[in-house]
Amino acid sequence: MKNLILILVCVVTLTSCQGQQKKADKKTTEKSSAKTEKFAITKTDDEWRTQLSPEQYDVLRNKATERPFTGEYDEFFEKGMYVCAACGNPLFKSDNKYNSHCGWPSFDQAIKGSVIYEHDKSYGMERTEVMCAKCGGHLGHVFDDGPAKTTGQRYCTNSVSIKFIPAEK
């Protein structure tokens, strides 16, 4: 009789845990789809994977970070504009780029309305994430340790999340 009760308790516990997981999965799915609905450009994961390199996909869609001092635009200072590598949305002007010596391209401001911000508590830190306002691609983070002579902000940006468009001569 004790064995039968023990088996019954185990079955009830397991089935209730699975139900909770399905509810959690459903909430996560609802939250993600609600989040992506606010962007003008939305694509499936497969569409993004086809369009982006594996590193771009990891940074722009999974919020990864490229290794410091490895990005194409870290020490790059030509005249032009930086656009989102995923959707082409203009993000930063080269006049706002500066060398912060942090290992990633840094800007003191973004083009007005080109980015959105989200509170980020990942990795035990509190930061402000910067994303493309048009497609939601992860660009990097913004910090208040930028040049005091301008905005005081440092948009610490992953090189793979942006593409440079040279100024016309």
GROMACS .gro file of C-alpha atoms in nm:
model
  169
    1MET     CA    1   0.000   0.000   0.000
    2LYS     CA    2   0.288   0.237   0.085
    3ASN     CA    3   0.447   0.165  -0.252
    4LEU     CA    4   0.123   0.245  -0.433
    5ILE     CA    5   0.091   0.580  -0.252
    6LEU     CA    6   0.455   0.662  -0.327
    7ILE     CA    7   0.406   0.587  -0.698
    8LEU     CA    8   0.090   0.800  -0.705
    9VAL     CA    9   0.270   1.094  -0.542
   10CYS     CA   10   0.554   1.067  -0.797
   11VAL     CA   11   0.313   1.059  -1.094
   12VAL     CA   12   0.117   1.361  -0.966
   13THR     CA   13   0.437   1.557  -0.901
   14LEU     CA   14   0.583   1.482  -1.244
   15THR     CA   15   0.267   1.571  -1.435
   16SER     CA   16   0.221   1.898  -1.244
   17CYS     CA   17   0.584   1.997  -1.314
   18GLN     CA   18   0.536   1.932  -1.686
   19GLY     CA   19   0.224   2.147  -1.685
   20GLN     CA   20   0.412   2.431  -1.520
   21GLN     CA   21   0.690   2.404  -1.777
   22LYS     CA   22   0.439   2.422  -2.063
   23LYS     CA   23   0.285   2.733  -1.904
   24ALA     CA   24   0.631   2.889  -1.866
   25ASP     CA   25   0.718   2.804  -2.228
   26LYS     CA   26   0.389   2.955  -2.343
   27LYS     CA   27   0.457   3.277  -2.147
   28THR     CA   28   0.809   3.300  -2.293
   29THR     CA   29   0.674   3.250  -2.645
   30GLU     CA   30   0.401   3.510  -2.592
   31LYS     CA   31   0.655   3.754  -2.448
   32SER     CA   32   0.900   3.708  -2.737
   33SER     CA   33   0.637   3.744  -3.006
   34ALA     CA   34   0.492   4.053  -2.837
   35LYS     CA   35   0.843   4.195  -2.819
   36THR     CA   36   0.914   4.143  -3.190
   37GLU     CA   37   0.579   4.283  -3.299
   38LYS     CA   38   0.689   4.636  -3.213
   39PHE     CA   39   0.954   4.642  -3.488
   40ALA     CA   40   0.895   4.749  -3.849
   41ILE     CA   41   1.112   4.460  -3.971
   42THR     CA   42   1.040   4.115  -3.834
   43LYS     CA   43   1.176   3.788  -3.966
   44THR     CA   44   1.185   3.429  -3.854
   45ASP     CA   45   1.504   3.286  -3.704
   46ASP     CA   46   1.561   3.092  -4.027
   47GLU     CA   47   1.532   3.412  -4.233
   48TRP     CA   48   1.781   3.592  -4.005
   49ARG     CA   49   2.020   3.294  -4.018
   50THR     CA   50   2.011   3.299  -4.399
   51GLN     CA   51   2.079   3.673  -4.415
   52LEU     CA   52   2.343   3.709  -4.140
   53SER     CA   53   2.681   3.547  -4.082
   54PRO     CA   54   2.691   3.311  -3.781
   55GLU     CA   55   2.872   3.577  -3.573
   56GLN     CA   56   2.628   3.851  -3.677
   57TYR     CA   57   2.334   3.625  -3.594
   58ASP     CA   58   2.480   3.545  -3.253
   59VAL     CA   59   2.531   3.914  -3.167
   60LEU     CA   60   2.228   4.072  -3.334
   61ARG     CA   61   1.969   3.807  -3.252
   62ASN     CA   62   2.110   3.630  -2.942
   63LYS     CA   63   2.264   3.937  -2.773
   64ALA     CA   64   2.617   3.795  -2.773
   65THR     CA   65   2.929   4.015  -2.760
   66GLU     CA   66   3.225   3.994  -2.994
   67ARG     CA   67   3.569   3.969  -2.837
   68PRO     CA   68   3.728   4.307  -2.758
   69PHE     CA   69   3.986   4.454  -2.998
   70THR     CA   70   3.883   4.210  -3.276
   71GLY     CA   71   3.611   4.406  -3.454
   72GLU     CA   72   3.654   4.565  -3.794
   73TYR     CA   73   3.549   4.913  -3.677
   74ASP     CA   74   3.731   4.941  -3.342
   75GLU     CA   75   4.021   5.144  -3.484
   76PHE     CA   76   3.837   5.269  -3.795
   77PHE     CA   77   3.776   5.644  -3.836
   78GLU     CA   78   3.667   5.717  -4.195
   79LYS     CA   79   3.393   5.972  -4.273
   80GLY     CA   80   3.050   5.827  -4.330
   81MET     CA   81   2.763   5.660  -4.150
   82TYR     CA   82   2.712   5.335  -3.961
   83VAL     CA   83   2.395   5.139  -4.028
   84CYS     CA   84   2.243   4.827  -3.875
   85ALA     CA   85   2.406   4.521  -4.034
   86ALA     CA   86   2.070   4.341  -4.025
   87CYS     CA   87   1.833   4.598  -4.176
   88GLY     CA   88   2.033   4.902  -4.295
   89ASN     CA   89   1.877   5.145  -4.046
   90PRO     CA   90   2.111   5.450  -4.006
   91LEU     CA   91   2.240   5.442  -3.646
   92PHE     CA   92   2.555   5.652  -3.595
   93LYS     CA   93   2.740   5.931  -3.776
   94SER     CA   94   3.117   5.903  -3.802
   95ASP     CA   95   3.144   6.251  -3.643
   96ASN     CA   96   3.016   6.091  -3.321
   97LYS     CA   97   3.272   5.807  -3.319
   98TYR     CA   98   3.571   5.829  -3.086
   99ASN     CA   99   3.843   5.601  -2.954
  100SER     CA  100   3.742   5.495  -2.603
  101HIS     CA  101   4.019   5.231  -2.590
  102CYS     CA  102   3.761   4.978  -2.466
  103GLY     CA  103   3.803   4.735  -2.759
  104TRP     CA  104   3.475   4.810  -2.935
  105PRO     CA  105   3.364   5.095  -3.161
  106SER     CA  106   3.233   5.379  -2.945
  107PHE     CA  107   3.001   5.667  -3.026
  108ASP     CA  108   2.890   5.955  -2.805
  109GLN     CA  109   2.537   5.956  -2.947
  110ALA     CA  110   2.305   5.772  -3.182
  111ILE     CA  111   2.097   5.927  -3.458
  112LYS     CA  112   1.774   6.044  -3.297
  113GLY     CA  113   1.504   5.773  -3.306
  114SER     CA  114   1.737   5.509  -3.454
  115VAL     CA  115   1.782   5.301  -3.140
  116ILE     CA  116   1.580   5.181  -2.845
  117TYR     CA  117   1.695   5.101  -2.494
  118GLU     CA  118   1.622   4.818  -2.257
  119HIS     CA  119   1.731   4.755  -1.899
  120ASP     CA  120   1.975   4.461  -1.899
  121LYS     CA  121   2.048   4.264  -1.579
  122SER     CA  122   2.243   3.981  -1.746
  123TYR     CA  123   2.570   3.845  -1.607
  124GLY     CA  124   2.507   4.001  -1.265
  125MET     CA  125   2.541   4.357  -1.402
  126GLU     CA  126   2.293   4.638  -1.452
  127ARG     CA  127   2.337   4.802  -1.791
  128THR     CA  128   2.137   4.967  -2.066
  129GLU     CA  129   2.115   4.761  -2.382
  130VAL     CA  130   2.100   4.943  -2.717
  131MET     CA  131   1.899   4.786  -3.000
  132CYS     CA  132   1.810   4.888  -3.354
  133ALA     CA  133   1.469   5.059  -3.345
  134LYS     CA  134   1.376   4.913  -3.685
  135CYS     CA  135   1.454   4.539  -3.641
  136GLY     CA  136   1.539   4.496  -3.271
  137GLY     CA  137   1.894   4.379  -3.340
  138HIS     CA  138   2.129   4.392  -3.040
  139LEU     CA  139   2.399   4.655  -3.098
  140GLY     CA  140   2.570   4.676  -2.759
  141HIS     CA  141   2.528   4.889  -2.447
  142VAL     CA  142   2.542   5.255  -2.353
  143PHE     CA  143   2.740   5.380  -2.053
  144ASP     CA  144   2.779   5.718  -1.881
  145ASP     CA  145   3.158   5.723  -1.907
  146GLY     CA  146   3.190   5.888  -2.248
  147PRO     CA  147   3.353   6.221  -2.337
  148ALA     CA  148   3.249   6.491  -2.090
  149LYS     CA  149   3.297   6.758  -2.361
  150THR     CA  150   3.011   6.616  -2.567
  151THR     CA  151   2.731   6.394  -2.431
  152GLY     CA  152   2.917   6.200  -2.162
  153GLN     CA  153   2.785   5.879  -2.316
  154ARG     CA  154   2.966   5.581  -2.465
  155TYR     CA  155   2.767   5.366  -2.705
  156CYS     CA  156   2.983   5.054  -2.686
  157THR     CA  157   2.892   4.878  -3.010
  158ASN     CA  158   2.976   4.539  -3.162
  159SER     CA  159   3.146   4.581  -3.503
  160VAL     CA  160   2.952   4.288  -3.648
  161SER     CA  161   2.622   4.456  -3.564
  162ILE     CA  162   2.697   4.758  -3.783
  163LYS     CA  163   2.804   4.829  -4.140
  164PHE     CA  164   2.995   5.136  -4.255
  165ILE     CA  165   2.868   5.344  -4.548
  166PRO     CA  166   3.138   5.587  -4.669
  167ALA     CA  167   3.053   5.955  -4.719
  168GLU     CA  168   3.017   6.061  -5.081
  169LYS     CA  169   3.303   6.280  -5.201
   0.00000   0.00000   0.00000
